[in-house]
Coordinates of C-alpha atoms in Angstrom, one line a residue:
M1 CA -21.5 1.7 -11.7
S2 CA -22.4 -0.6 -14.5
I3 CA -19.5 -1.8 -16.7
K4 CA -20.5 -1.9 -20.4
L5 CA -17.9 -2.8 -22.9
T6 CA -18.3 -4.0 -26.5
L7 CA -15.9 -6.3 -28.5
D8 CA -15.1 -3.4 -30.8
Q9 CA -14.1 -1.3 -27.8
V10 CA -11.8 -4.1 -26.6
L11 CA -10.2 -4.1 -30.1
S12 CA -9.7 -0.4 -29.9
I13 CA -8.1 -0.6 -26.4
E14 CA -5.8 -3.4 -27.5
D15 CA -4.5 -1.3 -30.4
Q16 CA -3.5 1.4 -27.9
L17 CA -1.5 -0.9 -25.5
D18 CA 2.2 -1.6 -25.5
L19 CA 3.5 -5.2 -25.6
Y20 CA 4.5 -5.2 -21.9
E21 CA 0.9 -4.1 -21.0
K22 CA -0.6 -6.8 -23.1
V23 CA 1.6 -9.4 -21.3
S24 CA 0.5 -8.1 -17.9
I25 CA -3.2 -8.1 -18.9
V26 CA -3.1 -11.6 -20.3
Y27 CA -1.4 -12.8 -17.2
L28 CA -4.3 -11.3 -15.1
L29 CA -7.1 -12.5 -17.4
Y30 CA -6.3 -16.0 -18.6
D31 CA -7.3 -18.7 -16.2
D32 CA -5.5 -21.5 -18.0
P33 CA -1.7 -20.9 -17.6
K34 CA -0.8 -23.2 -20.6
T35 CA -3.1 -21.3 -23.0
A36 CA -1.8 -18.0 -21.7
L37 CA 1.8 -19.1 -22.2
Q38 CA 1.2 -20.3 -25.7
E39 CA -0.6 -17.1 -26.8
L40 CA 2.0 -14.9 -25.2
S41 CA 4.9 -16.8 -26.8
S42 CA 3.2 -16.4 -30.2
L43 CA 2.7 -12.7 -29.6
I44 CA 6.2 -12.0 -28.4
G45 CA 7.5 -14.1 -31.3
G46 CA 6.1 -11.6 -33.7
E47 CA 2.8 -13.2 -34.7
Q48 CA 0.0 -10.6 -35.5
I49 CA -2.7 -11.8 -33.2
K50 CA -5.4 -9.9 -31.3
I51 CA -4.8 -11.7 -28.0
L52 CA -7.2 -9.7 -25.9
Y53 CA -9.9 -9.4 -28.6
N54 CA -9.8 -13.2 -29.0
W55 CA -10.1 -13.7 -25.2
A56 CA -13.1 -11.4 -25.1
I57 CA -14.8 -13.2 -28.0
H58 CA -14.4 -16.6 -26.3
Q59 CA -15.6 -15.2 -23.0
N60 CA -18.6 -13.5 -24.7
L61 CA -19.6 -16.8 -26.4
S62 CA -19.3 -18.6 -23.1
G63 CA -21.7 -16.2 -21.5
N64 CA -19.2 -15.1 -18.9
K65 CA -19.3 -11.7 -17.2
W66 CA -16.0 -10.7 -18.8
Q67 CA -16.3 -6.9 -19.0
E68 CA -15.7 -6.3 -15.3
K69 CA -12.7 -8.6 -15.2
F70 CA -11.2 -6.9 -18.3
V71 CA -11.7 -3.4 -16.8
E72 CA -10.3 -4.5 -13.5
A73 CA -7.1 -5.8 -15.2
I74 CA -6.7 -2.4 -17.0
C75 CA -7.0 -0.6 -13.7
I76 CA -4.4 -2.9 -12.1
I77 CA -1.8 -2.0 -14.7
Q78 CA -2.8 1.7 -14.2
N79 CA -3.6 2.5 -17.8
Y80 CA -6.6 4.8 -17.1
Q81 CA -6.1 6.8 -20.2
V82 CA -7.8 4.2 -22.5
L83 CA -10.7 3.8 -20.1
K84 CA -11.1 7.6 -19.8
F85 CA -11.4 7.7 -23.6
L86 CA -14.4 5.3 -23.2
G87 CA -16.0 7.5 -20.6
F88 CA -15.1 5.7 -17.4
S89 CA -14.3 7.7 -14.3
R90 CA -10.9 7.0 -12.8
H91 CA -12.1 7.8 -9.3
D92 CA -15.1 5.5 -9.6
L93 CA -13.0 2.6 -11.0
R94 CA -10.4 3.0 -8.2
M95 CA -13.1 3.0 -5.5
R96 CA -14.7 -0.1 -7.0
F97 CA -11.7 -2.3 -7.8
L98 CA -9.0 -1.0 -5.3
P99 CA -6.4 -1.9 -8.0
H100 CA -3.4 -0.7 -5.9
H101 CA -4.2 -3.0 -2.9
Q102 CA -2.4 -6.3 -3.4
S103 CA -4.8 -8.2 -1.1
T104 CA -8.1 -7.1 -2.7
F105 CA -9.8 -8.4 -5.8
L106 CA -13.2 -8.8 -7.4
Y107 CA -12.9 -10.6 -10.7
V108 CA -9.2 -11.3 -11.4
N109 CA -7.5 -14.2 -9.8
K110 CA -6.1 -13.1 -6.4
S111 CA -2.9 -15.1 -6.9
R112 CA -2.2 -13.6 -10.3
K113 CA -2.8 -10.1 -9.0
A114 CA -0.3 -10.6 -6.1
L115 CA 2.4 -12.1 -8.4
Y116 CA 1.8 -9.3 -10.9
F117 CA 2.8 -6.8 -8.2
L118 CA 5.9 -8.8 -7.6
C119 CA 6.7 -8.6 -11.3
E120 CA 6.4 -4.9 -11.2
L121 CA 8.5 -4.4 -8.1
F122 CA 11.5 -6.6 -9.1
L123 CA 14.4 -4.9 -10.9
P124 CA 16.1 -6.7 -13.8
H125 CA 19.0 -8.0 -11.6
E126 CA 16.5 -9.3 -9.1
V127 CA 14.5 -11.1 -11.8
E128 CA 17.7 -12.7 -12.9
A129 CA 18.6 -13.8 -9.4
L130 CA 15.1 -15.3 -8.8
V131 CA 15.2 -17.2 -12.1
S132 CA 18.7 -18.5 -11.5
L133 CA 17.8 -19.8 -8.0
A134 CA 14.6 -21.4 -9.4
S135 CA 16.5 -23.1 -12.2
S136 CA 18.8 -24.7 -9.7
D137 CA 16.0 -25.8 -7.4
M138 CA 13.9 -27.2 -10.3
A139 CA 16.9 -29.2 -11.5
R140 CA 17.3 -30.8 -8.1
K141 CA 13.6 -31.6 -8.1
N142 CA 13.6 -32.9 -11.7
V143 CA 11.1 -30.2 -12.8
P144 CA 11.7 -29.0 -16.4
F145 CA 13.0 -25.5 -16.7
K146 CA 12.5 -23.2 -19.7
R147 CA 14.4 -20.0 -20.3
F148 CA 12.6 -16.9 -21.5
N149 CA 14.2 -13.7 -22.9
S150 CA 11.9 -11.3 -21.0
Y151 CA 8.9 -10.9 -18.7
L152 CA 8.8 -12.6 -15.3
E153 CA 5.1 -13.3 -15.9
L154 CA 6.1 -15.9 -18.5
Y155 CA 8.2 -17.7 -15.9
F156 CA 5.3 -17.7 -13.4
L157 CA 3.0 -19.1 -16.1
D158 CA 5.5 -21.8 -17.1
W159 CA 6.0 -22.8 -13.4
E160 CA 2.3 -23.1 -13.0
V161 CA 2.2 -25.4 -16.0
S162 CA 5.0 -27.6 -14.6
G163 CA 3.5 -27.6 -11.1
Y164 CA 6.5 -25.9 -9.6
I165 CA 4.1 -23.3 -8.1
K166 CA 0.4 -23.7 -7.8
Q167 CA -2.5 -21.3 -7.2
N168 CA -2.7 -22.4 -3.6
N169 CA 0.9 -23.4 -2.9
W170 CA 3.9 -21.0 -3.3
N171 CA 6.2 -22.8 -0.9
N172 CA 8.9 -23.1 -3.6
L173 CA 8.7 -19.4 -4.4
Y174 CA 8.9 -18.5 -0.7
V175 CA 12.2 -20.5 -0.3
I176 CA 13.7 -18.6 -3.2
L177 CA 12.6 -15.2 -1.9
K178 CA 14.2 -16.0 1.5
Q179 CA 17.4 -17.0 -0.2
M180 CA 17.3 -13.6 -1.9
E181 CA 16.7 -12.0 1.6
E182 CA 13.4 -10.6 0.3
F183 CA 11.8 -11.2 3.6
D184 CA 9.2 -8.5 3.5
R185 CA 8.0 -9.3 0.0
C186 CA 7.8 -12.9 1.1
D187 CA 5.7 -12.0 4.1
N188 CA 3.4 -9.9 2.0
L189 CA 2.7 -12.8 -0.4
K190 CA 2.0 -15.2 2.5
E191 CA -0.9 -13.0 3.4
I192 CA -2.4 -13.9 0.1
V193 CA -1.3 -17.6 -0.2
P194 CA -0.3 -19.1 3.1
V195 CA 2.5 -21.5 3.6
V196 CA 1.3 -25.1 3.2
P197 CA 2.9 -27.2 5.9
E198 CA 4.2 -30.6 4.9
N199 CA 1.8 -33.4 5.8
Q200 CA -0.6 -30.9 7.3
S201 CA -3.6 -29.0 5.8
P202 CA -4.6 -25.5 7.0
V203 CA -7.5 -25.3 9.4
R204 CA -9.9 -22.5 8.8
D205 CA -11.0 -20.5 11.9
Q206 CA -14.3 -19.1 10.7
R207 CA -14.5 -16.6 13.6
I208 CA -11.5 -14.5 12.6
G209 CA -11.0 -15.3 8.9
V210 CA -7.5 -16.7 9.5
S211 CA -6.1 -20.0 8.1
R212 CA -4.1 -21.7 10.8
V213 CA -2.3 -24.9 11.3
K214 CA -3.5 -26.9 14.3
N215 CA -1.3 -26.3 17.4
K216 CA 0.2 -23.2 15.8
T217 CA -0.1 -20.2 18.2
V218 CA -1.0 -16.8 16.8
D219 CA 1.2 -14.1 18.2
A220 CA -1.0 -11.1 18.8
S221 CA 1.9 -8.6 19.4
V222 CA 4.8 -7.3 17.5
S223 CA 8.0 -5.7 18.9
S224 CA 8.7 -2.2 17.8
G225 CA 11.6 -1.1 15.6
P226 CA 12.6 -1.5 12.0
S227 CA 14.3 -4.9 12.4
K228 CA 13.9 -8.1 10.4
K229 CA 12.5 -9.7 13.5
A230 CA 9.7 -7.1 13.6
V231 CA 8.7 -7.9 10.1
N232 CA 9.2 -11.6 10.1
V233 CA 6.9 -12.1 13.1
F234 CA 4.0 -12.2 10.6
E235 CA 5.5 -15.3 8.9
D236 CA 3.5 -17.7 11.1
I237 CA 0.2 -16.0 10.5
L238 CA -1.3 -17.9 7.6
N239 CA -3.9 -15.6 6.3
S240 CA -5.6 -15.8 2.9
K241 CA -8.3 -13.2 2.4
S242 CA -10.0 -11.4 -0.4
L243 CA -12.1 -8.2 0.0
L244 CA -15.1 -10.5 0.4
D245 CA -13.4 -12.4 3.2
M246 CA -12.7 -9.1 5.0
V247 CA -16.2 -7.8 4.5
S248 CA -17.8 -10.9 6.0
N249 CA -15.5 -10.9 9.0
E250 CA -17.3 -9.3 11.9
S251 CA -14.9 -9.8 14.8
S252 CA -11.5 -8.6 15.9
I253 CA -8.7 -10.9 17.1
S254 CA -10.1 -14.0 18.8
A255 CA -8.6 -17.4 18.5
D256 CA -8.3 -20.5 20.6
N257 CA -4.5 -20.1 20.9
A258 CA -4.4 -16.3 20.8
V259 CA -3.9 -13.9 23.7
Y260 CA -7.3 -12.8 25.0
I261 CA -7.8 -9.1 24.9
S262 CA -10.4 -7.9 27.3
D263 CA -12.7 -5.0 26.4
E264 CA -11.2 -2.8 29.1
N265 CA -7.8 -3.0 27.3
K266 CA -9.3 -2.0 23.9
Y267 CA -10.7 1.3 22.8
Q268 CA -14.4 1.0 22.3
I269 CA -15.1 1.7 18.6
D270 CA -18.7 2.2 17.5
P271 CA -19.1 0.2 14.3
K272 CA -21.6 2.9 13.0
N273 CA -19.2 5.7 13.8
P274 CA -15.7 4.3 13.8
G275 CA -14.0 7.7 13.2
F276 CA -13.2 10.8 11.2
C277 CA -10.2 11.2 9.0
L278 CA -8.9 14.7 7.9
I279 CA -6.5 14.6 5.0
I280 CA -4.4 17.8 4.4
N281 CA -2.7 17.5 1.0
Q282 CA -0.1 20.1 0.2
E283 CA 1.1 20.1 -3.4
N284 CA 1.9 23.6 -4.8
F285 CA 3.9 26.1 -2.7
Y286 CA 4.7 29.8 -2.8
T287 CA 6.9 32.1 -0.6
E288 CA 5.0 34.3 1.9
I289 CA 5.8 38.0 1.4
D290 CA 4.4 39.4 4.7
E291 CA 7.4 40.7 6.6
K292 CA 5.9 39.7 9.9
L293 CA 6.0 36.0 8.9
Q294 CA 9.5 35.9 7.5
H295 CA 10.8 34.1 10.6
L296 CA 8.5 31.1 9.8
L297 CA 10.0 30.6 6.3
P298 CA 12.6 27.9 5.6
S299 CA 16.1 28.9 6.6
G300 CA 18.5 29.9 3.9
G301 CA 15.8 31.2 1.6
H302 CA 15.1 27.7 0.3
K303 CA 12.1 27.4 -2.1
L304 CA 9.6 24.6 -1.6
E305 CA 9.1 22.7 -4.8
P306 CA 5.8 21.2 -5.9
R307 CA 5.1 17.7 -4.3
D308 CA 4.5 15.7 -7.5
G309 CA 2.9 12.3 -6.7
T310 CA 1.0 13.5 -3.6
Q311 CA -2.3 13.0 -5.5
Q312 CA -1.6 9.3 -5.4
D313 CA -1.2 9.4 -1.7
K314 CA -4.4 11.5 -1.2
E315 CA -6.5 9.1 -3.3
K316 CA -5.2 6.0 -1.6
L317 CA -5.8 7.5 1.9
E318 CA -9.4 8.4 0.9
E319 CA -10.1 4.9 -0.4
T320 CA -8.5 3.2 2.6
F321 CA -10.3 5.1 5.3
K322 CA -13.7 4.8 3.5
L323 CA -13.2 1.1 3.5
F324 CA -13.1 1.1 7.3
G325 CA -16.3 3.2 7.5
F326 CA -14.6 6.5 8.3
K327 CA -16.0 9.9 7.5
T328 CA -13.3 11.6 5.5
K329 CA -12.6 15.3 4.6
T330 CA -9.8 16.2 2.2
V331 CA -8.5 19.7 1.8
D332 CA -5.7 20.9 -0.5
N333 CA -3.1 23.6 -0.3
L334 CA -3.6 25.3 3.1
T335 CA -1.5 28.1 4.5
H336 CA 0.0 27.6 8.0
D337 CA -2.9 29.5 9.6
Q338 CA -5.5 27.5 7.6
I339 CA -3.9 24.2 8.7
I340 CA -4.6 25.1 12.3
E341 CA -8.1 26.5 11.5
K342 CA -9.1 23.4 9.6
I343 CA -7.9 21.0 12.4
D344 CA -9.7 23.1 15.0
E345 CA -12.8 23.0 12.9
V346 CA -12.7 19.2 12.6
I347 CA -12.0 18.8 16.3
R348 CA -15.0 21.0 17.2
G349 CA -17.2 18.9 14.9
I350 CA -16.4 15.6 16.5
D351 CA -19.5 14.2 18.2
K352 CA -20.2 10.5 18.0
E353 CA -17.1 9.5 16.1
S354 CA -15.0 7.0 18.1
S355 CA -11.6 8.2 16.9
L356 CA -9.9 11.0 14.9
F357 CA -7.1 10.6 12.3
V358 CA -5.3 13.6 10.9
C359 CA -3.1 13.0 7.9
I360 CA -0.8 15.8 6.8
M361 CA 1.2 15.5 3.6
S362 CA 3.6 18.4 3.0
H363 CA 7.2 19.6 3.1
G364 CA 8.6 19.6 6.6
N365 CA 11.5 19.7 8.8
E366 CA 12.5 18.5 12.3
G367 CA 9.4 19.3 14.4
V368 CA 7.5 21.3 11.8
V369 CA 5.4 21.0 8.6
Y370 CA 4.9 23.8 6.1
G371 CA 1.8 25.5 4.8
V372 CA 1.6 26.3 1.1
N373 CA 2.9 29.8 1.9
S374 CA 6.1 28.1 3.1
C375 CA 5.4 29.1 6.7
Q376 CA 6.0 26.4 9.3
V377 CA 3.6 24.9 11.8
K378 CA 5.0 23.2 14.9
I379 CA 3.9 19.6 15.3
T380 CA 3.6 20.1 19.1
K381 CA 0.9 22.8 18.5
I382 CA -1.1 20.3 16.5
Q383 CA -0.6 17.6 19.2
D384 CA -1.7 20.1 21.9
M385 CA -4.9 20.8 19.9
L386 CA -5.7 17.2 19.5
C387 CA -5.4 16.5 23.2
S388 CA -6.8 19.7 24.6
T389 CA -9.0 19.1 27.7
K390 CA -11.3 21.8 26.4
R391 CA -12.5 19.3 23.7
T392 CA -14.5 17.0 26.0
K393 CA -15.9 14.8 23.2
L394 CA -12.4 13.8 22.2
L395 CA -11.2 13.0 25.7
G396 CA -10.5 9.3 26.1
K397 CA -10.8 8.7 22.4
P398 CA -7.8 7.6 20.3
K399 CA -6.2 10.4 18.2
V400 CA -3.8 9.5 15.4
L401 CA -1.5 12.0 13.7
I402 CA 0.1 10.8 10.4
L403 CA 2.9 12.9 8.9
Q404 CA 4.3 12.5 5.5
S405 CA 7.0 15.1 5.6
C406 CA 10.8 15.4 6.1
Q407 CA 12.4 15.9 9.5
G408 CA 15.7 17.1 7.9
T409 CA 17.5 17.5 4.6
I410 CA 19.8 14.6 4.3
C411 CA 18.9 11.0 3.4
Q412 CA 20.1 8.0 5.3
K413 CA 23.0 6.5 3.2
L414 CA 23.3 2.8 2.9
S415 CA 25.9 2.1 0.2
P416 CA 27.4 3.7 -2.9
V417 CA 25.7 3.0 -6.3
E418 CA 26.3 4.1 -9.9
E419 CA 23.0 5.6 -11.1
D420 CA 20.5 8.0 -9.5
D421 CA 16.7 7.8 -9.7
D422 CA 15.3 11.2 -10.8
E423 CA 11.7 10.3 -10.1
I424 CA 12.2 10.1 -6.3
V425 CA 12.5 13.2 -4.1
T426 CA 12.3 14.3 -0.5
D427 CA 9.7 16.3 1.4
G428 CA 11.8 19.0 3.1
P429 CA 14.1 22.0 2.5
S430 CA 16.6 22.5 5.4
A431 CA 17.5 21.7 9.0
F432 CA 15.6 22.9 12.0
T433 CA 16.2 22.8 15.8
H434 CA 14.9 19.6 17.3
E435 CA 11.9 20.0 19.6
A436 CA 10.9 17.2 21.9
V437 CA 7.4 15.8 21.7
F438 CA 5.5 16.2 25.0
P439 CA 3.7 13.0 26.0
L440 CA -0.1 13.5 25.7
A441 CA -2.7 10.9 26.5
D442 CA -4.4 8.8 23.9
L443 CA -2.3 10.2 21.1
F444 CA -0.4 8.2 18.4
T445 CA 2.0 10.1 16.1
F446 CA 3.5 8.3 13.1
W447 CA 6.2 10.2 11.1
A448 CA 7.5 9.1 7.7
T449 CA 11.1 9.4 8.9
V450 CA 13.2 9.8 12.0
P451 CA 14.4 13.3 13.1
G452 CA 17.2 14.7 11.0
Y453 CA 16.4 12.9 7.8
G454 CA 14.3 13.3 4.6
A455 CA 11.1 11.5 3.7
I456 CA 11.2 9.9 0.3
R457 CA 8.4 10.4 -2.3
H458 CA 8.1 9.0 -5.8
K459 CA 6.9 11.7 -8.3
K460 CA 4.5 9.2 -10.1
T461 CA 3.4 6.6 -7.5
G462 CA 3.4 8.6 -4.3
S463 CA 5.4 8.3 -1.0
W464 CA 6.8 5.0 0.3
F465 CA 5.3 5.8 3.7
I466 CA 1.7 6.5 2.8
Q467 CA 1.4 3.8 0.2
S468 CA 2.8 1.2 2.6
L469 CA 0.6 2.4 5.5
C470 CA -2.6 2.0 3.4
D471 CA -1.6 -1.5 2.1
K472 CA -0.7 -2.7 5.6
M473 CA -4.0 -1.4 7.1
I474 CA -6.0 -3.5 4.7
Q475 CA -3.7 -6.6 4.8
L476 CA -3.4 -6.8 8.6
C477 CA -6.6 -5.2 10.0
N478 CA -8.1 -8.6 11.0
Q479 CA -5.0 -9.7 12.8
Y480 CA -3.3 -6.8 14.6
H481 CA -4.0 -3.6 16.4
F482 CA -3.0 -0.3 14.7
E483 CA 0.3 0.2 16.4
D484 CA 1.5 -3.3 15.4
I485 CA 0.3 -2.6 11.9
C486 CA 2.6 0.5 11.9
T487 CA 5.5 -1.7 13.0
S488 CA 5.0 -3.7 9.9
V489 CA 5.0 -0.4 7.9
I490 CA 8.4 0.4 9.4
G491 CA 9.7 -3.0 8.3
D492 CA 8.3 -2.5 4.8
V493 CA 9.7 1.0 4.3
T494 CA 13.1 0.3 5.6
R495 CA 13.6 -2.4 2.9
K496 CA 13.1 0.1 0.1
T497 CA 16.1 2.0 -1.3
W498 CA 16.7 4.9 -3.6
R499 CA 19.8 6.0 -5.6
R500 CA 20.9 9.5 -4.9
D501 CA 24.3 11.3 -5.2
N502 CA 26.0 8.0 -6.0
F503 CA 24.7 6.4 -2.8
E504 CA 21.9 4.0 -2.0
V505 CA 19.7 5.7 0.5
G506 CA 16.6 4.8 2.5
M507 CA 14.4 5.9 5.4
V508 CA 13.0 4.7 8.7
P509 CA 9.6 5.8 9.9
I510 CA 9.1 6.4 13.6
K511 CA 6.2 6.2 15.9
H512 CA 5.4 7.7 19.3
S513 CA 2.5 6.5 21.3
T514 CA 0.7 7.6 24.5
L515 CA -2.3 5.3 23.7
R516 CA -3.6 3.8 26.9
K517 CA -5.3 0.9 25.2
L518 CA -5.1 -1.1 22.0
L519 CA -6.7 0.4 18.9
Y520 CA -8.3 -2.1 16.5
L521 CA -9.7 -1.1 13.1
Q522 CA -13.2 -2.2 12.3
P523 CA -13.8 -4.8 9.6
I524 CA -13.6 -3.6 6.1
R525 CA -17.0 -2.6 4.6
A526 CA -18.3 -3.2 1.1

């Protein structure tokens, strides 16, 4: 897809943007932090300047390939409406730029993109806490501190100008984030810009695409469970990678100080046929009227509401698995019978594929997911199908079942709060009798939440679970096998909170594995 954009079109786009959007785009586009800070200060101060139009003129006169960078920045801030007006395809742009993945970039600066995500995630009180800690630290280090009335991006630009943070050294920022107990966000950033040890420079291991400090052992395993220890184990992995780094990397874990994994302990994945991914996306539900199926409906006559935001999850799953070379099939709004039929059809079609992933996004309850006709399907039935000895071409191959659905009606309460967030909901109606999962060989099942509790989904941005899973697959694919990546997902999700019924609530994903070997994803493809 060729990006063609005129200066007049940039002017038209700028007129449609809000001030906060302009601030974000300038932060992503401008290479010189001092110039960006000066221009934004003037704009916020009320001066009538065409800040993006002026940037485009300068870039055009310099002969730079600016159109792609400009469009990528628009995609990152998720304003597809202005691009659609110009005839761009949202799907094509998402597939090209992967704007929702923190660790991938094409034209924008990778450091700026990562810090932009941090700006978007932080709530006002968190911004104030970060700025306050930075102010104290800068005073101790005799670094000038300047106060801004708004926008964390302005602080980051100013700290770049003063040298408090640099493009390749965020050690000061990491110290502050740890003081705020933002361990997971800190670890995510370290995957973009590694810690720079004092009096030591990182050594690049070209075979695995990991920056390491000499004599620093890479731990190739992660303990299970949603604890801080499980998340913080990644702190010592100094990995800085762009999409191009990951594409060029052709080997799995192998380092001088890493644990050696023999071939017999890994599933053999054919690079040409790494696997098949079936995505079942349930959005709009109705109540089955057939009297013979009434026993399969949610108890208490509960109506299943539309799952707003699930399109975001669907698109992100498609993008992610295609990056790893998977064949993908997405189906929407299946009844309970159609769910079984579609899974059976895919299983029968498996031939040379090295693995099978089945992702189901629906309402659910303990031990079941729902068809769009509100009739339940038992998870154990799906697991039995995946591991049936009648399907010989799947025997011995890894099967992964990913379930974004509730396992109950209540949310896990953390602490009382004052305000609720109306944009976040759960994926389930009522309670259901718990049914144990029978251990089946070569099967990995990953639920969005533990039995008895609800799975949280944002109506605009998608579910915490699926969004985190896709991000972690891309961020950690060159370092860890799939089960350890899922452990990192658990750590990520358990740090998120939602305000409901005057309580701060959260969720804990859960995994169950009978995999007999380690499952490594293939290198990301262009």
